[in-house]
mmCIF file of C-alpha atoms in Angstrom:
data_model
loop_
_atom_site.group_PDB
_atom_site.id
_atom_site.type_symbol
_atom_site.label_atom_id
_atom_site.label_comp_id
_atom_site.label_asym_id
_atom_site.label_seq_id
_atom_site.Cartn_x
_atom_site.Cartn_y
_atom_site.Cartn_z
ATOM 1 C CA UNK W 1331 73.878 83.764 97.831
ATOM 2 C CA UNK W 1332 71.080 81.368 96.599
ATOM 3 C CA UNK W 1333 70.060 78.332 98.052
ATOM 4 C CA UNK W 1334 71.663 76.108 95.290
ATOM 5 C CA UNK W 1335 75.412 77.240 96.204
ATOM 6 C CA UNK W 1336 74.576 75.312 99.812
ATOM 7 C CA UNK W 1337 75.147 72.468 97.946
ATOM 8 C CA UNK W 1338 78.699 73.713 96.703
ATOM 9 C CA UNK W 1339 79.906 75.272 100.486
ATOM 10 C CA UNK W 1340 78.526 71.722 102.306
ATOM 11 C CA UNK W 1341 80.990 69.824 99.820
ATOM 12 C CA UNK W 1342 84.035 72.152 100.914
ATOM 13 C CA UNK W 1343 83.562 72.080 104.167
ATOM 14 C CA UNK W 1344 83.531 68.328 103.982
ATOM 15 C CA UNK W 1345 86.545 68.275 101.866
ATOM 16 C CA UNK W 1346 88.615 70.824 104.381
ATOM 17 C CA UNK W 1347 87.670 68.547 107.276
ATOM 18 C CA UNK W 1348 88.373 65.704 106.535
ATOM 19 C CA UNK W 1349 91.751 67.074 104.092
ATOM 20 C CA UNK W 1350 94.572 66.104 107.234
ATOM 21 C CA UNK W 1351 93.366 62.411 106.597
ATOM 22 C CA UNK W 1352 94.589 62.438 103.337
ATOM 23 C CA UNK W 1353 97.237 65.336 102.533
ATOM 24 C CA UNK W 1354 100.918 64.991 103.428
ATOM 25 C CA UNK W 1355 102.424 67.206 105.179
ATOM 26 C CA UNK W 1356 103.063 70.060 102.275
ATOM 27 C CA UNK W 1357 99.782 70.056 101.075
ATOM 28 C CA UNK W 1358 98.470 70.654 104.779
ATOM 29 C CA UNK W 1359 100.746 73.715 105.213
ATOM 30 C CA UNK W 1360 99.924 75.029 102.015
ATOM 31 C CA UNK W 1361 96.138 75.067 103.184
ATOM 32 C CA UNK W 1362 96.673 76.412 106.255
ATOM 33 C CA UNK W 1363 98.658 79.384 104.740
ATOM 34 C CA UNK W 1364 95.003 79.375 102.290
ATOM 35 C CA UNK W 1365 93.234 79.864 105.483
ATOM 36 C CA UNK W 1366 95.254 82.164 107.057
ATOM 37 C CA UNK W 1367 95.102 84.633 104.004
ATOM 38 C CA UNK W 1368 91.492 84.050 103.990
ATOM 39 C CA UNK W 1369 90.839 84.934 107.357
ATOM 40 C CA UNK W 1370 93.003 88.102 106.930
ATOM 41 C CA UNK W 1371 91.598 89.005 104.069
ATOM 42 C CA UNK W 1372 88.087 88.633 105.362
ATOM 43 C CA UNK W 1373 88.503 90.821 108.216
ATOM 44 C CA UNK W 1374 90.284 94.068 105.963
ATOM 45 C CA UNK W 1375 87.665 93.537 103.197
ATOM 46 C CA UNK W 1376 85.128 94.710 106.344
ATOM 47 C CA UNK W 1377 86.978 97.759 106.259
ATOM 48 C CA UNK W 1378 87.657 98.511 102.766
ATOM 49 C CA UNK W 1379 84.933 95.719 100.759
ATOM 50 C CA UNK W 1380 82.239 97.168 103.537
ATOM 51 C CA UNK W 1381 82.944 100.700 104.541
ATOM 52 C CA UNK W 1382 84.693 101.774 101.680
ATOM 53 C CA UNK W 1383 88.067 103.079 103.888
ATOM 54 C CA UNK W 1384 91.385 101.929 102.237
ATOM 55 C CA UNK W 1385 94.271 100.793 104.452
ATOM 56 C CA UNK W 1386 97.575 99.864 103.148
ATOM 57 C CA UNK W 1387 98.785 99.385 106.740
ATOM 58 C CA UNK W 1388 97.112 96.647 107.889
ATOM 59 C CA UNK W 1389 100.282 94.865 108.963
ATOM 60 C CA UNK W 1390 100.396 96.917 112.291
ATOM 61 C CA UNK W 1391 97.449 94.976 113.669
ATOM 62 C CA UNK W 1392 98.801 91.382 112.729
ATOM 63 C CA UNK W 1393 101.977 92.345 114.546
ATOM 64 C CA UNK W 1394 100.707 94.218 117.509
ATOM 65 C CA UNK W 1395 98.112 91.565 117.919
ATOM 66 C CA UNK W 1396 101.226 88.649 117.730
ATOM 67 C CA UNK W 1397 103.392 90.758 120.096
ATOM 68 C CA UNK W 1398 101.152 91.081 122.807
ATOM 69 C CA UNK W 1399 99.714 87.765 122.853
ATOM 70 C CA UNK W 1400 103.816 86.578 122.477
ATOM 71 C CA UNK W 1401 104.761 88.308 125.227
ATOM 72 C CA UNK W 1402 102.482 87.732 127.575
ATOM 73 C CA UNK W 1403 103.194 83.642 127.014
ATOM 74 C CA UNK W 1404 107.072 83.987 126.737
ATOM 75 C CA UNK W 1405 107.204 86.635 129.680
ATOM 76 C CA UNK W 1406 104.435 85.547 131.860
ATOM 77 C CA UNK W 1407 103.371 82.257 130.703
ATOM 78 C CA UNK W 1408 99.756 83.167 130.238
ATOM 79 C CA UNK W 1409 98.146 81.089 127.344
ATOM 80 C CA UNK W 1410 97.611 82.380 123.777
ATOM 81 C CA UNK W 1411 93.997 82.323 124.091
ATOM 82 C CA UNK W 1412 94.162 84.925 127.074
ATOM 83 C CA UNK W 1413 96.562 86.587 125.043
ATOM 84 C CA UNK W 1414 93.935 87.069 122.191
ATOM 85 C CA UNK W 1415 91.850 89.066 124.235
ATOM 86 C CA UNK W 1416 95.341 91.659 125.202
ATOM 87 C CA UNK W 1417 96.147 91.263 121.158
ATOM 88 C CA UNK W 1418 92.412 92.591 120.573
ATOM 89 C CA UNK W 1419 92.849 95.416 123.219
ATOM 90 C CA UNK W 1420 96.312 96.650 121.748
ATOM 91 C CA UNK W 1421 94.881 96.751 118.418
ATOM 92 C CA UNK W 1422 91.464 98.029 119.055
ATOM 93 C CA UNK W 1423 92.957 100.869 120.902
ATOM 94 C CA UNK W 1424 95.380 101.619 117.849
ATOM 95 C CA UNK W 1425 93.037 101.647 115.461
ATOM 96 C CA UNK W 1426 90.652 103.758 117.556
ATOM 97 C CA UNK W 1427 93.230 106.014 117.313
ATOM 98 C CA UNK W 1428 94.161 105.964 113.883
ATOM 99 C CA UNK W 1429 90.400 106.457 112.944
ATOM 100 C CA UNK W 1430 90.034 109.065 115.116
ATOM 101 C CA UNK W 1431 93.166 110.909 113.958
ATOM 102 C CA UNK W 1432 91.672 110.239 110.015
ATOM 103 C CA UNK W 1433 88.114 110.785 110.377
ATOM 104 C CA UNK W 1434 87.460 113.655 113.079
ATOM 105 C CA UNK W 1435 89.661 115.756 111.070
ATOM 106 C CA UNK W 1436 88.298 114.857 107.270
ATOM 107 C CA UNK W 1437 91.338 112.275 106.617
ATOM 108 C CA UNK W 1438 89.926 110.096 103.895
ATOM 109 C CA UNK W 1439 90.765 107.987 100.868
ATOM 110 C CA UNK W 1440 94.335 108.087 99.409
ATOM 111 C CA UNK W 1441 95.492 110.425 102.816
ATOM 112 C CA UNK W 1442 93.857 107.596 105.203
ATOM 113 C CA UNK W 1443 95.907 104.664 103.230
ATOM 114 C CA UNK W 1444 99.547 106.656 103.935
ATOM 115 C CA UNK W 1445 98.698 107.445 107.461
ATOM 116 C CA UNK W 1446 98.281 103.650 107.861
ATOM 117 C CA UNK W 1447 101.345 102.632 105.815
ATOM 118 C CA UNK W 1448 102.902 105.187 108.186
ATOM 119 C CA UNK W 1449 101.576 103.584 111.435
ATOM 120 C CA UNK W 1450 103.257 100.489 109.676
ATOM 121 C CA UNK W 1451 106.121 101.954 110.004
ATOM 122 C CA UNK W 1452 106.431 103.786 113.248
ATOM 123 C CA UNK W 1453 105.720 100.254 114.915
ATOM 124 C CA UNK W 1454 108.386 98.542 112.488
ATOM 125 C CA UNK W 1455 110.981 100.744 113.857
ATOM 126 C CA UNK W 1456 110.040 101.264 116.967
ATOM 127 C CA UNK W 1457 109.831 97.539 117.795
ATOM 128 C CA UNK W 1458 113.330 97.323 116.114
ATOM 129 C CA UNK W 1459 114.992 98.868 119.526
ATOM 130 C CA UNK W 1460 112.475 97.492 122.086
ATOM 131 C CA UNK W 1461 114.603 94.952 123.853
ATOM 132 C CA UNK W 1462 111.944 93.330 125.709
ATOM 133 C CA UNK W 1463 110.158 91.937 122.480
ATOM 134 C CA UNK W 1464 113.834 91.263 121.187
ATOM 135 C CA UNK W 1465 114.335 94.130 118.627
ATOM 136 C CA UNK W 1466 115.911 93.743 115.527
ATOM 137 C CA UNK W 1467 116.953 90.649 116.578
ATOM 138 C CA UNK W 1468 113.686 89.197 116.834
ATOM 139 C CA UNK W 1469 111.151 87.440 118.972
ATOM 140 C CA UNK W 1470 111.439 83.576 119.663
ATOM 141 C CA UNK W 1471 108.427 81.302 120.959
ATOM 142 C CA UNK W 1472 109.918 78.364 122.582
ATOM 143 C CA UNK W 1473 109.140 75.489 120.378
ATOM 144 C CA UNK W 1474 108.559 71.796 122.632
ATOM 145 C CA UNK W 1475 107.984 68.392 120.705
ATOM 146 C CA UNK W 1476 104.795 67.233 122.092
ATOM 147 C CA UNK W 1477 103.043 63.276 121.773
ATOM 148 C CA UNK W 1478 99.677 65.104 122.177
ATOM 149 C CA UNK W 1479 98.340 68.299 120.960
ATOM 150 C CA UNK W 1480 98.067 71.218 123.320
ATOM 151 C CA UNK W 1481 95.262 73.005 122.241
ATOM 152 C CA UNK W 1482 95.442 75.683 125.126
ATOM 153 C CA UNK W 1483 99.218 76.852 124.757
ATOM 154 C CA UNK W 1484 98.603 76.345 120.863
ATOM 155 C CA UNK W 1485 101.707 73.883 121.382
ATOM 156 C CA UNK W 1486 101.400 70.876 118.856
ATOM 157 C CA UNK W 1487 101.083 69.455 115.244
ATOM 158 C CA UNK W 1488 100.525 71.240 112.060
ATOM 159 C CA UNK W 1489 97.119 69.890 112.107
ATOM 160 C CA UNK W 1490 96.126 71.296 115.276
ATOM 161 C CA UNK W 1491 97.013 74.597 113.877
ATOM 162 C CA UNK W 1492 95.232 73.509 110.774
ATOM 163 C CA UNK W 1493 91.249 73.044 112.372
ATOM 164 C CA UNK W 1494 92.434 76.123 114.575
ATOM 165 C CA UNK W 1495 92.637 78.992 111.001
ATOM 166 C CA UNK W 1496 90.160 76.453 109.529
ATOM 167 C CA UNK W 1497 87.518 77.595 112.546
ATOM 168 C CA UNK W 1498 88.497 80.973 112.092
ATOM 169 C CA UNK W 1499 88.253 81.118 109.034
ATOM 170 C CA UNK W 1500 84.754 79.806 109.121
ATOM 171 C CA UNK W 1501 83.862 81.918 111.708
ATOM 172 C CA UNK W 1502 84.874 85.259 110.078
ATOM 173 C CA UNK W 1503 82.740 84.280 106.837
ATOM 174 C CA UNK W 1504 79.752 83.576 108.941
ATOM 175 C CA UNK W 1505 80.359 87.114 110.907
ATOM 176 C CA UNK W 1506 81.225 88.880 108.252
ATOM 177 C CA UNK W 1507 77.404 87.601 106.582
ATOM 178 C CA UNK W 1508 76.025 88.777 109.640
ATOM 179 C CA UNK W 1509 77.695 92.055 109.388
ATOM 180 C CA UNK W 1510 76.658 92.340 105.749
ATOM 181 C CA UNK W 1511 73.043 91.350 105.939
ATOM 182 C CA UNK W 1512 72.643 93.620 109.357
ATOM 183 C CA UNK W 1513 71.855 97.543 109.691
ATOM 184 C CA UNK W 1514 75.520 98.583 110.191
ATOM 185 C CA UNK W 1515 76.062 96.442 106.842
ATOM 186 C CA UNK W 1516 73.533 98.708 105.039
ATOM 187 C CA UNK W 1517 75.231 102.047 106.684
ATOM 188 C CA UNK W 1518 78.713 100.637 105.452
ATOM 189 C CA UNK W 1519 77.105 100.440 101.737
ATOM 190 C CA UNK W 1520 75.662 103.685 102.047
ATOM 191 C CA UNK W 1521 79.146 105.179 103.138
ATOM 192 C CA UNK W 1522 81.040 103.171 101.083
ATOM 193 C CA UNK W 1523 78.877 104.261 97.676
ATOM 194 C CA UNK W 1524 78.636 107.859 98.673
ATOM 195 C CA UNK W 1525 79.229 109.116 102.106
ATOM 196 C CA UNK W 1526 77.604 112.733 101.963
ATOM 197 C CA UNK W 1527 74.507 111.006 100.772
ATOM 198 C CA UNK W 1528 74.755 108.989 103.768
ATOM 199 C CA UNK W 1529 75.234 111.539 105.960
ATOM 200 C CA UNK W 1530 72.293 113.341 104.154
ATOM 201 C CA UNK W 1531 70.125 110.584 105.072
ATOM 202 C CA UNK W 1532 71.260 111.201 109.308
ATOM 203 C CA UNK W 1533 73.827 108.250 109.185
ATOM 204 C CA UNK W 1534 76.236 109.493 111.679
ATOM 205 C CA UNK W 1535 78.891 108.105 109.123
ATOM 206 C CA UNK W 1536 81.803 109.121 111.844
ATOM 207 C CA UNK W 1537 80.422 106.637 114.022
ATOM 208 C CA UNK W 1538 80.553 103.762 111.804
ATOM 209 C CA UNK W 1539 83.531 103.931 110.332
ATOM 210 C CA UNK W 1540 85.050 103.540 113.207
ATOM 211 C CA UNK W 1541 83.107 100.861 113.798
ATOM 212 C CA UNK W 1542 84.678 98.967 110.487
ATOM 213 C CA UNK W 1543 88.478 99.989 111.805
ATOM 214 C CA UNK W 1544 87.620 98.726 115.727
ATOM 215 C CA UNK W 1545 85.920 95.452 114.500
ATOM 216 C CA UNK W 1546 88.592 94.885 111.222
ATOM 217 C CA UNK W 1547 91.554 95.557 113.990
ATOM 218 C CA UNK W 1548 90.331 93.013 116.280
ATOM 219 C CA UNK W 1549 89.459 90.768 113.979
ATOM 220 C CA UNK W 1550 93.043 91.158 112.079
ATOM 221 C CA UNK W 1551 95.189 90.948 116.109
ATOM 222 C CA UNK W 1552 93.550 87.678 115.890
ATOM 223 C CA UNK W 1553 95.138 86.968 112.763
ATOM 224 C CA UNK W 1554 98.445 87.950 114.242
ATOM 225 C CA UNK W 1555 98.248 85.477 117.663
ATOM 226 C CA UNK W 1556 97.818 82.659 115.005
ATOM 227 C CA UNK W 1557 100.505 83.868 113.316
ATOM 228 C CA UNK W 1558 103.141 84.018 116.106
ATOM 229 C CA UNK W 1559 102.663 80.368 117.308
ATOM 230 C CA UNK W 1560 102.298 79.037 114.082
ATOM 231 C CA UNK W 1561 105.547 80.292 113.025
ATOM 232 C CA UNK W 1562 106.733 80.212 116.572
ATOM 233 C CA UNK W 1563 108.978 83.854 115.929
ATOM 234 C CA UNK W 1564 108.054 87.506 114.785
ATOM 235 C CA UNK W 1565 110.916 90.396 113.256
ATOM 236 C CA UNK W 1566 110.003 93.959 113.120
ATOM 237 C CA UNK W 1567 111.349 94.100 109.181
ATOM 238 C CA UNK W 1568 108.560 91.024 108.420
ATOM 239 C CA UNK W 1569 105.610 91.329 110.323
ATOM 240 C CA UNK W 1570 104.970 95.358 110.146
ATOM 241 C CA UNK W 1571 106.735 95.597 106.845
ATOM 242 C CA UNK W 1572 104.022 96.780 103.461
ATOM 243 C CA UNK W 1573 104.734 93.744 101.629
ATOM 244 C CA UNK W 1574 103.081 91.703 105.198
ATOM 245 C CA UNK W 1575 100.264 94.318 104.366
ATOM 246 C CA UNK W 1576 99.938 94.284 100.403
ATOM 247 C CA UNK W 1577 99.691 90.049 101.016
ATOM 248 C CA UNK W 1578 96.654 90.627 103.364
ATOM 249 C CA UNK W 1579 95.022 92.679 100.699
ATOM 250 C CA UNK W 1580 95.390 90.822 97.433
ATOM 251 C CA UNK W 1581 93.221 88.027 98.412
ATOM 252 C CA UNK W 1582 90.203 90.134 98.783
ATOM 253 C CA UNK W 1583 91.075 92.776 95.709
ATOM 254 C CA UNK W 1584 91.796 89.803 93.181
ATOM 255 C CA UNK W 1585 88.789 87.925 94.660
ATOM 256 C CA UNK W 1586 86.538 90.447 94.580
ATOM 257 C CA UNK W 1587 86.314 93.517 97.527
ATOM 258 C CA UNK W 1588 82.668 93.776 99.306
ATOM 259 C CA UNK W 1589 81.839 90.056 98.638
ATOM 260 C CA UNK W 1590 81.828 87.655 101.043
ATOM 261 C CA UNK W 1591 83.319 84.878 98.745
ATOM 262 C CA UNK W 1592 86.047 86.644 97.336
ATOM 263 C CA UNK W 1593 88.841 86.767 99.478
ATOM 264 C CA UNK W 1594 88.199 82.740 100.327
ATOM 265 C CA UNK W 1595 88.279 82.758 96.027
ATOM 266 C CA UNK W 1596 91.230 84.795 96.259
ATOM 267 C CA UNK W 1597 93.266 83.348 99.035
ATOM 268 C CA UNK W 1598 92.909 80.064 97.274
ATOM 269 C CA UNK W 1599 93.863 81.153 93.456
ATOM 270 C CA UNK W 1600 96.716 83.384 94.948
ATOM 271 C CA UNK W 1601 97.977 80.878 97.577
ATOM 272 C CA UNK W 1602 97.686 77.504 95.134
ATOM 273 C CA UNK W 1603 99.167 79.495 91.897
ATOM 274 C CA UNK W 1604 101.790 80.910 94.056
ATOM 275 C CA UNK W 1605 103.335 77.840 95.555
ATOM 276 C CA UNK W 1606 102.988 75.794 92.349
ATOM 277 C CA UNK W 1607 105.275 78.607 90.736
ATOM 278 C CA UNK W 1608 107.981 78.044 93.303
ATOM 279 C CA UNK W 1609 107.632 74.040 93.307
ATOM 280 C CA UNK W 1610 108.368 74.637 89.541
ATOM 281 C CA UNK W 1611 110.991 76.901 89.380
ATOM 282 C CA UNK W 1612 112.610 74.351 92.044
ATOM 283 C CA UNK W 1613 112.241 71.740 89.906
ATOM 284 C CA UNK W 1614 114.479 73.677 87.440
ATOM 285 C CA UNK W 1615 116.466 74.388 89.889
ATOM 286 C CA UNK W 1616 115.995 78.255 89.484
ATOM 287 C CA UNK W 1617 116.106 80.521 92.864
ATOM 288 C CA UNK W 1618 114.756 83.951 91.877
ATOM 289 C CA UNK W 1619 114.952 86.520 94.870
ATOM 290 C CA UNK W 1620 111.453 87.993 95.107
ATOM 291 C CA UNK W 1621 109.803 85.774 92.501
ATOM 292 C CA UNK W 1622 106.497 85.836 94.356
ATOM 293 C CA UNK W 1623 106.010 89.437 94.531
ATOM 294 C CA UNK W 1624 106.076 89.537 90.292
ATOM 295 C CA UNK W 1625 104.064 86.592 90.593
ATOM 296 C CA UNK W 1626 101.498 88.714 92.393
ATOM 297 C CA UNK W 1627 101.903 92.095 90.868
ATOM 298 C CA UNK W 1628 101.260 90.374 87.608
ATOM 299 C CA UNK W 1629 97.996 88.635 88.943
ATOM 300 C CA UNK W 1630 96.666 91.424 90.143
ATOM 301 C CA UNK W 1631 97.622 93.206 86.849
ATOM 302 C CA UNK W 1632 95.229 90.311 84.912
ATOM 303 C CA UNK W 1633 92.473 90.745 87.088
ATOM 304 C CA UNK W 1634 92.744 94.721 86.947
ATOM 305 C CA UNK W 1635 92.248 94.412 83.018
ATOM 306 C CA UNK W 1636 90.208 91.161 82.846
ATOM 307 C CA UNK W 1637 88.010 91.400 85.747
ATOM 308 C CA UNK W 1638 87.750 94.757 87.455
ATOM 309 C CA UNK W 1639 85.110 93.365 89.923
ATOM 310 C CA UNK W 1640 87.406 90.354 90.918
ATOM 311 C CA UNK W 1641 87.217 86.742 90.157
ATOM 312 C CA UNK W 1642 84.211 86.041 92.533
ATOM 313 C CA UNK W 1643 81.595 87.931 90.774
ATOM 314 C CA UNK W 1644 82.253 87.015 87.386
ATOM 315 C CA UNK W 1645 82.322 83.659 88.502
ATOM 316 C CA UNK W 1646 79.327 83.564 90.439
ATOM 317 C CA UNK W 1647 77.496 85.078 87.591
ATOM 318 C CA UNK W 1648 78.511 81.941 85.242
ATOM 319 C CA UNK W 1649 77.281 79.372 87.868
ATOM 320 C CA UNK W 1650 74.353 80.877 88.393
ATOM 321 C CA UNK W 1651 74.792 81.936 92.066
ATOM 322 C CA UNK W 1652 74.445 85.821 92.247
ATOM 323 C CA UNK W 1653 71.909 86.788 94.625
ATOM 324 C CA UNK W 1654 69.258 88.944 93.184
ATOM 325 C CA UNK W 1655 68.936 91.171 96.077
#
């Protein structure tokens, strides 16, 4: 990015902080769900944006990081932000082993995005008969009125939860730069453009992609904690389902995949145009089962045609803010 889109990010983040003093309550939950997507997407466009490896089971991280860190609270009363640190763990280790399984045996492109839909859906039926997290039936936070936020137990108002995925959200951009600009960012390109080049060069490209699965896991279990206490309840059928992991995704892929800016862009144009269709089709008093998913499939389907690269790049090209580099 050039120096002249600091400018540009200064005024958002002034406008996000200061966006609870103004916005009802709708608004505010809209954004957060913005947020949310754009933290999510942020952390699977390491894998696939950076490293090049496709998953299309992404889901299994968002609900094995909300499980644990539910469980532990409900179960043992330890705080969510302990929990993070088990929700990392669990999903570290599965994605260790899922890249392991993929990559020490040759397991790559189309092949690695079914075994992760398929990990999906082990975990969405086997948490379906594990009583302890409540099975089928589902798991319940319990939900308190409180006069004063309670930051630690993640018990409190929708703005509370609000700065919380607006921090993270921050914080993944900034990492993900870091990532980006750093020498595992430049072994990512190099696998993600052509891996037996890389491994040409002596890139031990075995080591780093499992690097991009370990760090996008953890990053995505975080994703998942938030999750759980924001919506105080998790189901098998909606947290490990595809659709959970085809929402991660489209931010990034319609915002542009391997930019840093794009699945912020995307998040924003999917989440805004998204809920504006619904508010309309309310208004008309029309109730479409499974409007949304058209509504994305036919996004998706513009930017395919219009804008192979995403909506990021083409943008950033017309203001003038493409780094040279």
């Amino acid at each position: 990015m050039k120096r002249r889109a600091v400018p540009w990010l200064a005024t958002l983040g002034v406008i996000l902080v200061f966006l609870p003093a103004v916005a009802g309550h709708y608004i505010l939950s809209v954004v957060t769900l913005f947020l949310f997507f754009a933290y999510a997407g942020q952390a699977w466009n390491i894998m696939m944006g950076f490293a090049g490896q496709l998953s299309l089971g992404h889901a299994i991280y968002v609900g094995l990081g909300g499980y644990a860190a539910a469980a532990l609270y409900v179960h043992f009363g330890i705080g969510p932000w302990i929990g993070v640190a088990a929700a990392i763990t669990v999903a570290v280790g599965c994605g260790t082993f899922i890249g392991f399984l993929a990559f020490r045996f040759g397991v790559g492109g189309v092949y690695f995005a079914i075994l992760t839909i398929a990990f999906a859906e082990f975990a969405r039926i086997g948490f379906d008969h594990i009583g302890y997290t409540g099975g089928s039936a589902g798991f319940f936070l319990p939900v308190a009125q409180y006069a004063q936020n309670d930051l630690w137990n993640l018990r409190g108002r929708p703005v509370m939860f609000y700065y919380v995925i607006l921090v993270l959200a921050v914080a993944a951009l900034l990492f993900s730069h870091f990532l980006l600009r750093s020498r595992i960012g430049y072994f990512w390109l190099a696998i993600r453009e052509d891996e037996e080049a890389a491994r040409a060069l002596g890139i031990d490209t075995f080591r780093y992609k499992m690097y991009a699965v370990v760090i996008s896991a953890g990053m995505t279990a975080v994703a998942g904690v938030f999750f759980a206490f924001y919506y105080n309840n998790l189901f098998p059928e909606q947290v490990f389902h595809i659709s959970r992991s085809i929402e991660l995704i489209l931010a990034p892929i319609i915002g542009g995949v391997g930019t840093l800016f794009g699945p912020v862009l995307g998040a924003f144009v999917l989440t805004g145009l998204s809920e504006s269709v619904t508010e309309l089709l309310h208004a008309f008093g029309v109730d479409w089962p499974g409007v949304k998913q058209v509504f994305y499939g036919i996004c998706l389907l513009i930017v395919v045609m219009a804008l192979p690269d995403g909506i990021w790049p083409w943008l950033a090209r017309r203001l003038g803010l493409e780094r040279k580099s």
